[in-house]
Coordinates of C-alpha atoms (C1' of nucleotides) in Angstrom, one line a residue:
Chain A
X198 CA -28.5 27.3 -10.5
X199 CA -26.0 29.5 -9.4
X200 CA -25.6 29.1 -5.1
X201 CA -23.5 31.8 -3.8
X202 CA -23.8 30.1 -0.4
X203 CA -21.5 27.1 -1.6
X204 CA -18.0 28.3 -0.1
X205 CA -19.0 29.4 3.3
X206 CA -21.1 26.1 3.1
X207 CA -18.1 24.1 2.4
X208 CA -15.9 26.0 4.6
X209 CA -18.4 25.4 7.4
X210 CA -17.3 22.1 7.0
X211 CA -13.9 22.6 8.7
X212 CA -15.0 25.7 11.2
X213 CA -18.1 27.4 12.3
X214 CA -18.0 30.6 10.6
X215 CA -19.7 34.1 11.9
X216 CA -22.5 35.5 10.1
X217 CA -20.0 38.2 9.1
X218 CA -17.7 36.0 7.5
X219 CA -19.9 33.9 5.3
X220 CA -21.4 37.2 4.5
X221 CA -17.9 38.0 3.4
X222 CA -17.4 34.5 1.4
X223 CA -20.7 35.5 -0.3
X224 CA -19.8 38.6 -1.5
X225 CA -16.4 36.7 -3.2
X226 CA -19.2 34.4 -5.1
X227 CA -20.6 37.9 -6.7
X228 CA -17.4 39.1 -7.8
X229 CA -17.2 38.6 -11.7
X230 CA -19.2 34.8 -12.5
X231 CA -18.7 33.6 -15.7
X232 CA -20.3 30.6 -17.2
X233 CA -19.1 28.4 -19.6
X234 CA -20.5 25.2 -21.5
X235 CA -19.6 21.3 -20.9
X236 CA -16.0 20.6 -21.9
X237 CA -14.3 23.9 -22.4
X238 CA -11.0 24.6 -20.8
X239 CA -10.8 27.1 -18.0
X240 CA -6.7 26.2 -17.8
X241 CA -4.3 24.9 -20.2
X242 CA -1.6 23.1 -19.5
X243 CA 1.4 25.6 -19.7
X244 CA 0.0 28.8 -18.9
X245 CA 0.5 30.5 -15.8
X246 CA -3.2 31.7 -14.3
X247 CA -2.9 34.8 -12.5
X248 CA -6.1 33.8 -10.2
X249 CA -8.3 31.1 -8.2
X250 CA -11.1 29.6 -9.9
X251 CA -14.2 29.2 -7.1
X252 CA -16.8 26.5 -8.4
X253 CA -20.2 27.4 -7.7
X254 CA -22.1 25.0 -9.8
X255 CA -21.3 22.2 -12.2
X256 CA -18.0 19.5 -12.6
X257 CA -15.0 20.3 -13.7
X258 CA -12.1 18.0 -13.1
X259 CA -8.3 18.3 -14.0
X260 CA -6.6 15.7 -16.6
X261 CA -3.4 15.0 -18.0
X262 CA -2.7 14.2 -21.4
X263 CA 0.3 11.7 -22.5
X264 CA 2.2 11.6 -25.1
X265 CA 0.1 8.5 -26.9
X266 CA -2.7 10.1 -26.1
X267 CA -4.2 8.3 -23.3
X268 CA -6.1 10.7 -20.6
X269 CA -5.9 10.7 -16.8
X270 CA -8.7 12.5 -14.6
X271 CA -6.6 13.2 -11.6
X272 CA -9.3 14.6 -9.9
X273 CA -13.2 16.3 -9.6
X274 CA -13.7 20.0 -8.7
X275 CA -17.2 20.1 -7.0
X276 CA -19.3 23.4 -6.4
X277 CA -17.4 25.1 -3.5
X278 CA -14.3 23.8 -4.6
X279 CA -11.0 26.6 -5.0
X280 CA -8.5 25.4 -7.7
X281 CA -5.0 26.3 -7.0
X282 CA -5.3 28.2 -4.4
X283 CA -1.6 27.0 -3.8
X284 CA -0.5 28.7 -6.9
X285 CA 0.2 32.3 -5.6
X286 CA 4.0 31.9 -7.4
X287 CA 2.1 31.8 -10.7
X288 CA 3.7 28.3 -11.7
X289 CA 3.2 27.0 -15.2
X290 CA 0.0 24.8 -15.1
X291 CA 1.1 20.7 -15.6
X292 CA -2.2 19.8 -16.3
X293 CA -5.7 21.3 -17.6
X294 CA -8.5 22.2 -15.8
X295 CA -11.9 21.6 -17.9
X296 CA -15.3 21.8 -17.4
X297 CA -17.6 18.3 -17.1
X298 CA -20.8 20.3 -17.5
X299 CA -22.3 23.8 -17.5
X300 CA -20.0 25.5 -15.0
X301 CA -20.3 28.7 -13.3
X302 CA -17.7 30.0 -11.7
X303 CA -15.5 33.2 -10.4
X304 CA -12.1 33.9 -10.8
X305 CA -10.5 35.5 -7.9
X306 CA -7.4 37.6 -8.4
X307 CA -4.8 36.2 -5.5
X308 CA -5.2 39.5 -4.1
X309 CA -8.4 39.4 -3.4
X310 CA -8.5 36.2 -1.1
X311 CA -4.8 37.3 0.7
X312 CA -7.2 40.5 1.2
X313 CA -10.2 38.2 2.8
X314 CA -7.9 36.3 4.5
X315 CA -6.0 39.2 6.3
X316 CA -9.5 40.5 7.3
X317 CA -11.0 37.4 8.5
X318 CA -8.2 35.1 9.8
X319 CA -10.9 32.3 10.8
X320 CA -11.1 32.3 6.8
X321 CA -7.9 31.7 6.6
X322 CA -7.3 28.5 8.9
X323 CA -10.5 27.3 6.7
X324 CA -8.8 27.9 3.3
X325 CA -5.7 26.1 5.0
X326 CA -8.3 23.0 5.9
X327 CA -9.5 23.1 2.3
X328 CA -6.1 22.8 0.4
X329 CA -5.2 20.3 2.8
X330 CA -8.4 18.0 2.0
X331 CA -7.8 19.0 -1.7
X332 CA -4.1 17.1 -1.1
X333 CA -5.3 14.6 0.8
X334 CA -7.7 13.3 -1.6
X335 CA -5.0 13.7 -4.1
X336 CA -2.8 11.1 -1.7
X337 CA -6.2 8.6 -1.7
X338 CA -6.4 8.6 -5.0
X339 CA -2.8 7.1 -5.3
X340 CA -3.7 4.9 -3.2
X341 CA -5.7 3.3 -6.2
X342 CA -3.7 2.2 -8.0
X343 CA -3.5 -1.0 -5.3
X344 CA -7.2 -1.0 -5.2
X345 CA -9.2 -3.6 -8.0
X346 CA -11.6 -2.3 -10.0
X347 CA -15.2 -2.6 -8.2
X348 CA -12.6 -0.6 -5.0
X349 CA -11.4 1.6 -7.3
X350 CA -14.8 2.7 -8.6
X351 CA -16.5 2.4 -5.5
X352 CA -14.2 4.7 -3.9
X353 CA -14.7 6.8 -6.3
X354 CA -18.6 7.2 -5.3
X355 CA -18.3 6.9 -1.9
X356 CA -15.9 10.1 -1.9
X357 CA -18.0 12.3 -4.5
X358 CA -21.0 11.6 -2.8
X359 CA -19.8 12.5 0.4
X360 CA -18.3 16.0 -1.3
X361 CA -21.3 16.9 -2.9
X362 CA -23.2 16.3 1.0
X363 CA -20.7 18.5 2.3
X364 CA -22.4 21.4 0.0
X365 CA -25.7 20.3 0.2
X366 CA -26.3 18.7 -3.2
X367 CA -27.5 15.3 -2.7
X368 CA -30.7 14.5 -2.5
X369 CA -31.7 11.4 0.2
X370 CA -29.1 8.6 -0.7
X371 CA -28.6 10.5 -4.3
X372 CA -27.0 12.7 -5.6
X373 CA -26.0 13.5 -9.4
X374 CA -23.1 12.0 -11.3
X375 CA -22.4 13.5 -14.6
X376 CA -19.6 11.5 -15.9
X377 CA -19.8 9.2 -18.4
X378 CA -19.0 6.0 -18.2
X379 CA -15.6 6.3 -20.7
X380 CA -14.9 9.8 -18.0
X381 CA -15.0 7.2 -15.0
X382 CA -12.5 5.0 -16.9
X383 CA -10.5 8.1 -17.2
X384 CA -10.3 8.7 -13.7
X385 CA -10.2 5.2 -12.8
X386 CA -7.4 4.1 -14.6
X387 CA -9.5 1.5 -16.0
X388 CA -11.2 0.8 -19.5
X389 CA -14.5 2.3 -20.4
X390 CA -15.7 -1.8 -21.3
X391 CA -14.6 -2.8 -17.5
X392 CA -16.0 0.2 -16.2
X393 CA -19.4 -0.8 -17.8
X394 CA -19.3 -4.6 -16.4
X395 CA -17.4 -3.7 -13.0
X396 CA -20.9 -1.3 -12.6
X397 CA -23.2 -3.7 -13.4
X398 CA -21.9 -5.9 -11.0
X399 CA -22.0 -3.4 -8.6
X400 CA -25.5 -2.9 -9.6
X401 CA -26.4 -6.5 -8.9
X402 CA -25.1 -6.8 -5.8
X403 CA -26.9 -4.0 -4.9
X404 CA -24.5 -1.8 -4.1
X405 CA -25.2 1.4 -6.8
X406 CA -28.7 2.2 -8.5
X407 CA -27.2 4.6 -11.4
X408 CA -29.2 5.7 -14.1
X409 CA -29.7 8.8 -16.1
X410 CA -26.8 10.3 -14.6
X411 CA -28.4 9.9 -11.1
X412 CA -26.4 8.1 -8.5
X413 CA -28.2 6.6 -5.6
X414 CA -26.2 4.9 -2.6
X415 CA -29.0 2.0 -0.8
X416 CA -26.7 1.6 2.0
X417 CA -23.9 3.7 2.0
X418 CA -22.3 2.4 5.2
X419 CA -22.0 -1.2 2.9
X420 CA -20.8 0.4 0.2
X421 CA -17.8 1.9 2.4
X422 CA -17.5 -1.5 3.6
X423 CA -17.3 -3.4 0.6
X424 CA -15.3 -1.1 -1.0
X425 CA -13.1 -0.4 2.2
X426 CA -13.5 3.5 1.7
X427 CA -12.5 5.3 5.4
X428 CA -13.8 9.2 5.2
X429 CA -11.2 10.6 7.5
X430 CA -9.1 12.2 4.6
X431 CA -11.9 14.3 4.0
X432 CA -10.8 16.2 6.9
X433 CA -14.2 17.3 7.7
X434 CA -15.2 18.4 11.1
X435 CA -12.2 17.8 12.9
X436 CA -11.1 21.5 13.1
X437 CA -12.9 21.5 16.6
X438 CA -11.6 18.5 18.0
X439 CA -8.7 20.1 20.0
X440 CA -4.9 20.0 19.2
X441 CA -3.7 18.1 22.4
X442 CA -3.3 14.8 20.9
X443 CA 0.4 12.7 22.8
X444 CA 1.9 9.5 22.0
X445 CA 4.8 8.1 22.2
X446 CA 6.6 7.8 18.6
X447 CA 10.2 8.3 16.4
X448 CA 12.4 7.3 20.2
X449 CA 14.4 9.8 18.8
X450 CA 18.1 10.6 19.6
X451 CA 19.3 13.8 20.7
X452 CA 22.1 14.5 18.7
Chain B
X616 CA 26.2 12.5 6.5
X617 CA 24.0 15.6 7.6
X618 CA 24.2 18.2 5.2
X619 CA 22.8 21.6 6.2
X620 CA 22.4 23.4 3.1
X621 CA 19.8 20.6 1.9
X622 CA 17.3 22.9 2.3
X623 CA 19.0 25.9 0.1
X624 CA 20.2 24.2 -2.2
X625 CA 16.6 22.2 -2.7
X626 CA 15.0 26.3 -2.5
X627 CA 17.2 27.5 -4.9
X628 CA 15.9 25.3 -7.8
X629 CA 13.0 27.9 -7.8
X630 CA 14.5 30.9 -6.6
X631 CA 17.5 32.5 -6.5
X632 CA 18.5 33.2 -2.8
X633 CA 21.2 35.4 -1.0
X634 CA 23.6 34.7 1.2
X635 CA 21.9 35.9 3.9
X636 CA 18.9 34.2 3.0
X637 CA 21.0 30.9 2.2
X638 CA 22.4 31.7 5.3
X639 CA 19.3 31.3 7.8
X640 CA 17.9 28.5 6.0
X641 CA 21.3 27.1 7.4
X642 CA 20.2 28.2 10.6
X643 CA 16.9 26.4 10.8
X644 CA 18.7 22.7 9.6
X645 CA 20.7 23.2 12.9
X646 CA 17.6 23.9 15.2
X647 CA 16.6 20.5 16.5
X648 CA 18.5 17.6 14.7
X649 CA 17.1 13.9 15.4
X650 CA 18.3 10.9 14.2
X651 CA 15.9 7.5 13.8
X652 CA 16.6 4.7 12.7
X653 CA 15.2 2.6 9.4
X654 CA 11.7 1.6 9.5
X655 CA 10.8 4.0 12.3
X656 CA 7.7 5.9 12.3
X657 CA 8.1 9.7 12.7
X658 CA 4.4 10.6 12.4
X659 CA 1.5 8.1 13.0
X660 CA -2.2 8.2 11.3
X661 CA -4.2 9.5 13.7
X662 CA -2.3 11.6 15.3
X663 CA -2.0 15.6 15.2
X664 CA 1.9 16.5 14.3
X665 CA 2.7 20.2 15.8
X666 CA 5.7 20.5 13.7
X667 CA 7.1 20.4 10.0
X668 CA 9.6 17.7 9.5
X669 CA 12.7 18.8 7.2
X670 CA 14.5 16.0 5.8
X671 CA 18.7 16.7 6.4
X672 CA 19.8 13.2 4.8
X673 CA 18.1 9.3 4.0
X674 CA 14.8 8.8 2.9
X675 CA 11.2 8.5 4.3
X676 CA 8.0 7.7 2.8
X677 CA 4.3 8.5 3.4
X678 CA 2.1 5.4 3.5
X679 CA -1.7 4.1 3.6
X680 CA -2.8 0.9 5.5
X681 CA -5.8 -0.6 4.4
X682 CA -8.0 -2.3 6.7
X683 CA -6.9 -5.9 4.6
X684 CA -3.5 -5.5 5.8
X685 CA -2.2 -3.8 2.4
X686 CA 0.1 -0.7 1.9
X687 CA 0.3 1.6 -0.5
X688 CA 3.4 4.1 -0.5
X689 CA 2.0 7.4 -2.0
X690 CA 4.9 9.4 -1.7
X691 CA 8.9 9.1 -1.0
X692 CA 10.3 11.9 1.1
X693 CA 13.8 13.1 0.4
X694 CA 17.1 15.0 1.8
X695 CA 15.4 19.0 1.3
X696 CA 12.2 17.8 1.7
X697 CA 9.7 19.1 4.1
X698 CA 6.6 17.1 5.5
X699 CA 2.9 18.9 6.2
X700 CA 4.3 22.8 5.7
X701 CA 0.9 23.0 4.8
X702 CA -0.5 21.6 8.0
X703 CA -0.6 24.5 10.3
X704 CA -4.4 23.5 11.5
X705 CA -2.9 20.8 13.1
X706 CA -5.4 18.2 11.8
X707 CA -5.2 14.8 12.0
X708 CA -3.0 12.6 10.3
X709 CA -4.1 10.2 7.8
X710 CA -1.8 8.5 6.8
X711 CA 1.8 8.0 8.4
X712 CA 5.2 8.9 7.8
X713 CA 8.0 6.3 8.2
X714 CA 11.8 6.2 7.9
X715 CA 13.0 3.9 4.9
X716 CA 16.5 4.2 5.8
X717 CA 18.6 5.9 8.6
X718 CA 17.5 9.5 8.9
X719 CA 18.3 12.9 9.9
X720 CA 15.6 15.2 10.2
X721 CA 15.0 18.5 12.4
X722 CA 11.2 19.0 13.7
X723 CA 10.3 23.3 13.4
X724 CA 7.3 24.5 15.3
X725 CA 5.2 26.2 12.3
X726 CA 6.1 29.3 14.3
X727 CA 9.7 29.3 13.2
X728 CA 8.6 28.7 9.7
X729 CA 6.6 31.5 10.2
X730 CA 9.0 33.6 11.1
X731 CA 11.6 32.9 8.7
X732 CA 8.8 33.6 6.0
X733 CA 8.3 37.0 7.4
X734 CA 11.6 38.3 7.5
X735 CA 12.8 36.7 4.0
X736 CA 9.4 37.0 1.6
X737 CA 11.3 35.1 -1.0
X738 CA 12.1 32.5 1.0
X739 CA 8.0 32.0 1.6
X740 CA 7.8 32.3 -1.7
X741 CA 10.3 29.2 -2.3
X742 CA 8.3 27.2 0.0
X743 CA 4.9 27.9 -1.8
X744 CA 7.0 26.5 -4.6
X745 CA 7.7 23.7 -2.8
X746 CA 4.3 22.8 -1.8
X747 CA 3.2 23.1 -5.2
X748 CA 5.8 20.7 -6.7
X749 CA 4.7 18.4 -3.8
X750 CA 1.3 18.2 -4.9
X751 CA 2.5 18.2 -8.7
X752 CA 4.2 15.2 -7.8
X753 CA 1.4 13.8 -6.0
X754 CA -1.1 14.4 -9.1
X755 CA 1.8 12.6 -11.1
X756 CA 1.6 9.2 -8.7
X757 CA -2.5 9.3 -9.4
X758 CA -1.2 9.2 -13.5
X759 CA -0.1 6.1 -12.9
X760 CA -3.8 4.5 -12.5
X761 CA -3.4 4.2 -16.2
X762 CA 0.2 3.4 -16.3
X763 CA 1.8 -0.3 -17.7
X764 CA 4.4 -1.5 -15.0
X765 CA 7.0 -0.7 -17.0
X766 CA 6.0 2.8 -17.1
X767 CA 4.7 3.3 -13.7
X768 CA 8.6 2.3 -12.4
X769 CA 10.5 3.8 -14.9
X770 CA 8.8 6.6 -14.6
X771 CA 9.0 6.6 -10.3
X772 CA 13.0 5.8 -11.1
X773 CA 13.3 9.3 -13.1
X774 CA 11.2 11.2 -11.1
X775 CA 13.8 10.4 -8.5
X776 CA 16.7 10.6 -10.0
X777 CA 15.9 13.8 -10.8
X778 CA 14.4 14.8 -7.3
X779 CA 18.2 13.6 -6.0
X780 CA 20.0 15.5 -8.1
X781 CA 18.3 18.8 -7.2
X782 CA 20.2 18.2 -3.8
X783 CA 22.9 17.1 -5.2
X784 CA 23.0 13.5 -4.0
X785 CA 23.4 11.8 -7.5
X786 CA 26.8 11.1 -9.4
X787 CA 26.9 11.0 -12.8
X788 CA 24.2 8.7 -14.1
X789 CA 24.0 7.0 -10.7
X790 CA 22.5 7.6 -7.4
X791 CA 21.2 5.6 -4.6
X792 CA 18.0 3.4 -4.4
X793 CA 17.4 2.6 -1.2
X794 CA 13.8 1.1 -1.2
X795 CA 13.6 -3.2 -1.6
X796 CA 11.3 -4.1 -4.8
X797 CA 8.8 -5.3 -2.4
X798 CA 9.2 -1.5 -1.8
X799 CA 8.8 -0.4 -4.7
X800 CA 5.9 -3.2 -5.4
X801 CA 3.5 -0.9 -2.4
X802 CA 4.8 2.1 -4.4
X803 CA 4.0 1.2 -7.5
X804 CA 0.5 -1.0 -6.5
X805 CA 2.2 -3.7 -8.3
X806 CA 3.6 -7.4 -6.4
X807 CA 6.6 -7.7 -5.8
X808 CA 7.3 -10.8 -8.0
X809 CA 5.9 -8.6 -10.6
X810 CA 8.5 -5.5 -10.0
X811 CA 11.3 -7.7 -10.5
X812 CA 10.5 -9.2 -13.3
X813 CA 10.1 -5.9 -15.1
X814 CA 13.2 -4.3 -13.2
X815 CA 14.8 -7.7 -15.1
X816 CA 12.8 -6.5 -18.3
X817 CA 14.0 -3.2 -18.0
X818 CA 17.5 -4.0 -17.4
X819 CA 17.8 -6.3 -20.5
X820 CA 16.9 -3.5 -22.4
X821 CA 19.8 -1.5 -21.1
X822 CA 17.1 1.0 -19.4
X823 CA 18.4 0.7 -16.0
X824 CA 21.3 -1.0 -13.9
X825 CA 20.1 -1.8 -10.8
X826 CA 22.2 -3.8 -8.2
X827 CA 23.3 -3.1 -4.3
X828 CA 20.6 -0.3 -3.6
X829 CA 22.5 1.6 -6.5
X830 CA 20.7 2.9 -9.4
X831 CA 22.4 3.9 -12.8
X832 CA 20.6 5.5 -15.6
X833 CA 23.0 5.1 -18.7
X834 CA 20.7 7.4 -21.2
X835 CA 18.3 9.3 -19.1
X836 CA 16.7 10.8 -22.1
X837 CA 16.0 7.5 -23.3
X838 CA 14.3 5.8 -20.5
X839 CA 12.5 8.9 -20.2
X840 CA 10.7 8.6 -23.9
X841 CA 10.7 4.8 -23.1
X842 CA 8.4 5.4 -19.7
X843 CA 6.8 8.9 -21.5
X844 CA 8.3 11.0 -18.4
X845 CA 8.1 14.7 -19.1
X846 CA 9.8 16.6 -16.1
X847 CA 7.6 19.9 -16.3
X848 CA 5.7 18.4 -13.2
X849 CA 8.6 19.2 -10.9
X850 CA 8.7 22.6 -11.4
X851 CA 12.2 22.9 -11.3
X852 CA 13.9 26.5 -12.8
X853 CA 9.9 28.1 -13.7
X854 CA 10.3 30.8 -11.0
X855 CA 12.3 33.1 -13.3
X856 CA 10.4 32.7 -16.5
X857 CA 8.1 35.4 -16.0
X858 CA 4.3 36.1 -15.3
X859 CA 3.3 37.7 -18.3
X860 CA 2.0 34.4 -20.6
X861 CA -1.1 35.2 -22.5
X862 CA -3.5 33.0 -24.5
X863 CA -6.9 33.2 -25.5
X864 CA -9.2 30.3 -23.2
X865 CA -12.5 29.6 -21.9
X866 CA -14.3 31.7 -24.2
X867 CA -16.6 32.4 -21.2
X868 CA -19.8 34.2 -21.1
X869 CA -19.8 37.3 -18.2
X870 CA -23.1 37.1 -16.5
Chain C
dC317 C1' -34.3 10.3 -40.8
dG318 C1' -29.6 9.9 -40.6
dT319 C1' -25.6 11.0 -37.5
dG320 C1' -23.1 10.5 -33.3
dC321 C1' -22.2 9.6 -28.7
dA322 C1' -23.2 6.5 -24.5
dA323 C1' -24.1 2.2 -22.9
dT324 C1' -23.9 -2.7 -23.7
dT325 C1' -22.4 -7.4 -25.1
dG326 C1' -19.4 -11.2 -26.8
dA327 C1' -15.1 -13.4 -27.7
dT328 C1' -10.3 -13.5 -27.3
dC329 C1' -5.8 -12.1 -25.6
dC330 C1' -2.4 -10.6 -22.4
dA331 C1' -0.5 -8.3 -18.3
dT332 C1' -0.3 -9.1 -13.8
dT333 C1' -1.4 -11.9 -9.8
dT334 C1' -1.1 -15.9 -7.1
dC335 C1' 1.0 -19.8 -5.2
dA336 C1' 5.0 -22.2 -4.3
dA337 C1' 9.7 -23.0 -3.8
dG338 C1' 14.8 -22.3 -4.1
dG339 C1' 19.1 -19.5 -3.6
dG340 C1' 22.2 -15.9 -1.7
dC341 C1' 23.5 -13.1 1.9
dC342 C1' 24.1 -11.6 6.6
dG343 C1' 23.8 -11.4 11.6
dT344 C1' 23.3 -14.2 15.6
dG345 C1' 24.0 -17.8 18.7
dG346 C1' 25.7 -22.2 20.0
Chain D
dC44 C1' 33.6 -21.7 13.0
dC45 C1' 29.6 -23.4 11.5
dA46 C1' 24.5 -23.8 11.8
dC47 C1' 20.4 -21.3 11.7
dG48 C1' 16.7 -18.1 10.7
dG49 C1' 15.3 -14.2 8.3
dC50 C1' 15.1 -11.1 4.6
dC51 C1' 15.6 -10.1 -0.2
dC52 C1' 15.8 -11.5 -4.7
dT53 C1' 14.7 -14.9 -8.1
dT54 C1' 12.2 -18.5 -10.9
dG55 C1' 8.4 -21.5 -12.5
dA56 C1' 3.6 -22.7 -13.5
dA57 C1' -1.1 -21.8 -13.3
dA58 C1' -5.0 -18.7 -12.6
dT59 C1' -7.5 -14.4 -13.5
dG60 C1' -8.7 -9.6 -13.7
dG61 C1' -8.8 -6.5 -16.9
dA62 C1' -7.6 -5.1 -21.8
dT63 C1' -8.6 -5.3 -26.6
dC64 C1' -11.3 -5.7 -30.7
dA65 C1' -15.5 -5.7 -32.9
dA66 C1' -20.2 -5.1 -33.2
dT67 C1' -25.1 -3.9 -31.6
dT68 C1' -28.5 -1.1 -29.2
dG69 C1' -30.6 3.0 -27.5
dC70 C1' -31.3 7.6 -27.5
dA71 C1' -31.0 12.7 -28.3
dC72 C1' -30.6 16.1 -31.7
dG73 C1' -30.3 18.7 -36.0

DNA sequence: CGTGCAATTGATCCATTTCAAGGGCCGTGG
DNA sequence: CCACGGCCCTTGAAATGGATCAATTGCACG
């Protein structure tokens, strides 16, 4: 299902939005969708895309390949997600973007968001908010690779489940999780064999109920806790809170 | 030593720049200059920074604290570098930024970035390029999830030799290394015991010479195949190459 | 009804952690 | 001038989390 809502939803996230400007975001989720199956490329490593992808339903994550061929899932695009929204100087892609599932998506030509954004500056700052939350997950998933392997995975679900809330796609305590076990490995850094015991441990302790692809979360306020996951890189909701924050830091010298 | 062209020189390894435009760049590494000393924080989690940070010479490093008392480093700030360009919401910090050595740094109001941008587009254009190799890097760091510990350091060790020599601040095979192994341990999510006895590893194989804070890479192209370190992710010298790259992908469906 | 992928299990191996302690260097203070 | 404490690096031995190898089950699909 196709939800044209998802970007202004997201963005709502960071600012409250007119009814003019998610109208606005709405008409970016018309502009040319395209659909593609489970585990086709939408960019390659090397080439230079010449637009943003907007997510409006299904996975699609970015991995890097090595030499030996092990892979690394460096991260999850979620519907509402914009991929490289950074990439206005056309760089050459380091990694590829693929799709987990079914996808549909849009691809915007640069000039068509600078164009949005010049029009609706609100839109803007809440583009700005979104990269930033795209980097600082980027900076918690680093942080990893000091994390065990229950954190590491439990992280994991704590974040996505929060992401998908953000747009409106879990359900209760649950929401859907489409990788497979050996895809978790991938973006855990861990083998597909740990990932399997690590979650069934999880799932004795009560922590997970994951079946069918179906995540469900009892008590996600434990989960954080045992897993020591803190949602404030998420960024979300803080665009209101005011910019007049002082403290004493850096006693700097004057030079 | 403060060096005021950092910032060009570190521009121009994605765009050619004039004089003039070398020239103001000068200008803004002049504005404010502040000098801290090691170990001092210049940005705290939590707070709301109002300012983009633009390293003139030592290094910094952006770390996480976990709520158990462990660090992880996620990134290492250098001369030319700039902190949270992309933070012009002004939202909260999380995660802090701290001096590993001596520093010299100049603090710009977003406004005086701004400004700059307007007046020279290809100087905005170098900074999206910047921003992007940041977050390049940053995707590089989550790669090393599924990294040996020979690998992950090696592969931190080019990835800053490299970054140094972009500025200028290596010579020869050699450059400086400030950070201690227990250092390089919250870098790398490794212990510290650990780090040295691969840095002891690694330097029995002739890899590395590492000894005073200074770091000498004798074949750089070897330790590079030995760690699997391909540079692409830097994005150094792309900028020229062109837009027009074509290639048939996503073999998507239009709606 | 096979074929293939995802999940699972068992047994063993190894990289990395943990704990504990010693040595070198440097700045400080008696 | 020497003793001291602190930080950094180093070493050893033991413990363990996670990897590896190999095989089995379950299930969807053509």
């Amino acid at each position: 299902m196709t939800n044209e809502d998802v970007l202004a939803t997201r963005l709502s996230n960071f600012t409250k939005l007119s009814d003019e400007e998610c109208q606005a975001l709405r008409m970016l989720a018309r502009d040319r969708v395209r659909r593609v199956g489970a585990r086709v490329d939408l960019v390659r490593e090397g080439e230079r895309p010449r637009s943003v992808f907007l997510i409006l339903s299904g996975w699609a994550y970015r991995y890097k390949t090595m030499e030996d061929g092990r892979r690394q899932i460096v991260s999850f695009l979620l519907p509402g997600d914009l991929c490289d929204l950074n990439n206005f100087v056309l760089a050459e892609m380091d990694h590829t973007i693929s799709a987990l599932t079914a996808l549909h998506f849009v691809e915007l030509p640069h000039e068509r968001v600078a164009q949005i954004c010049e029009e609706f500056p609100r839109i803007a700052r809440a583009l700005w908010w979104h990269m930033l939350s795209a980097i600082s997950t980027q900076r918690q998933w680093t942080v990893s690779l000091s994390r065990s392997a229950h954190e590491r995975i439990g992280h994991l679900f704590c974040e996505l489940f929060l992401r998908l809330q953000t747009v409106g796609l879990t359900r209760g305590n649950m929401c859907d999780l489409p990788p497979t076990q050996t895809e978790l490995a991938e973006a855990t850094g861990l083998t597909p064999v740990h990932v399997n015991r690590t979650l069934q441990e999880m799932r004795a302790e009560g922590l997970i109920v994951l079946k069918d692809r179906i995540l469900e979360i009892p008590d996600l306020a434990r989960l954080q806790h045992a897993v020591l996951f803190t949602p404030n890189y998420l960024h979300l909701g803080q665009a209101e809170a005011g910019t007049s924050v002082e403290k004493d830091v850096a006693p700097a010298v004057e030079i």
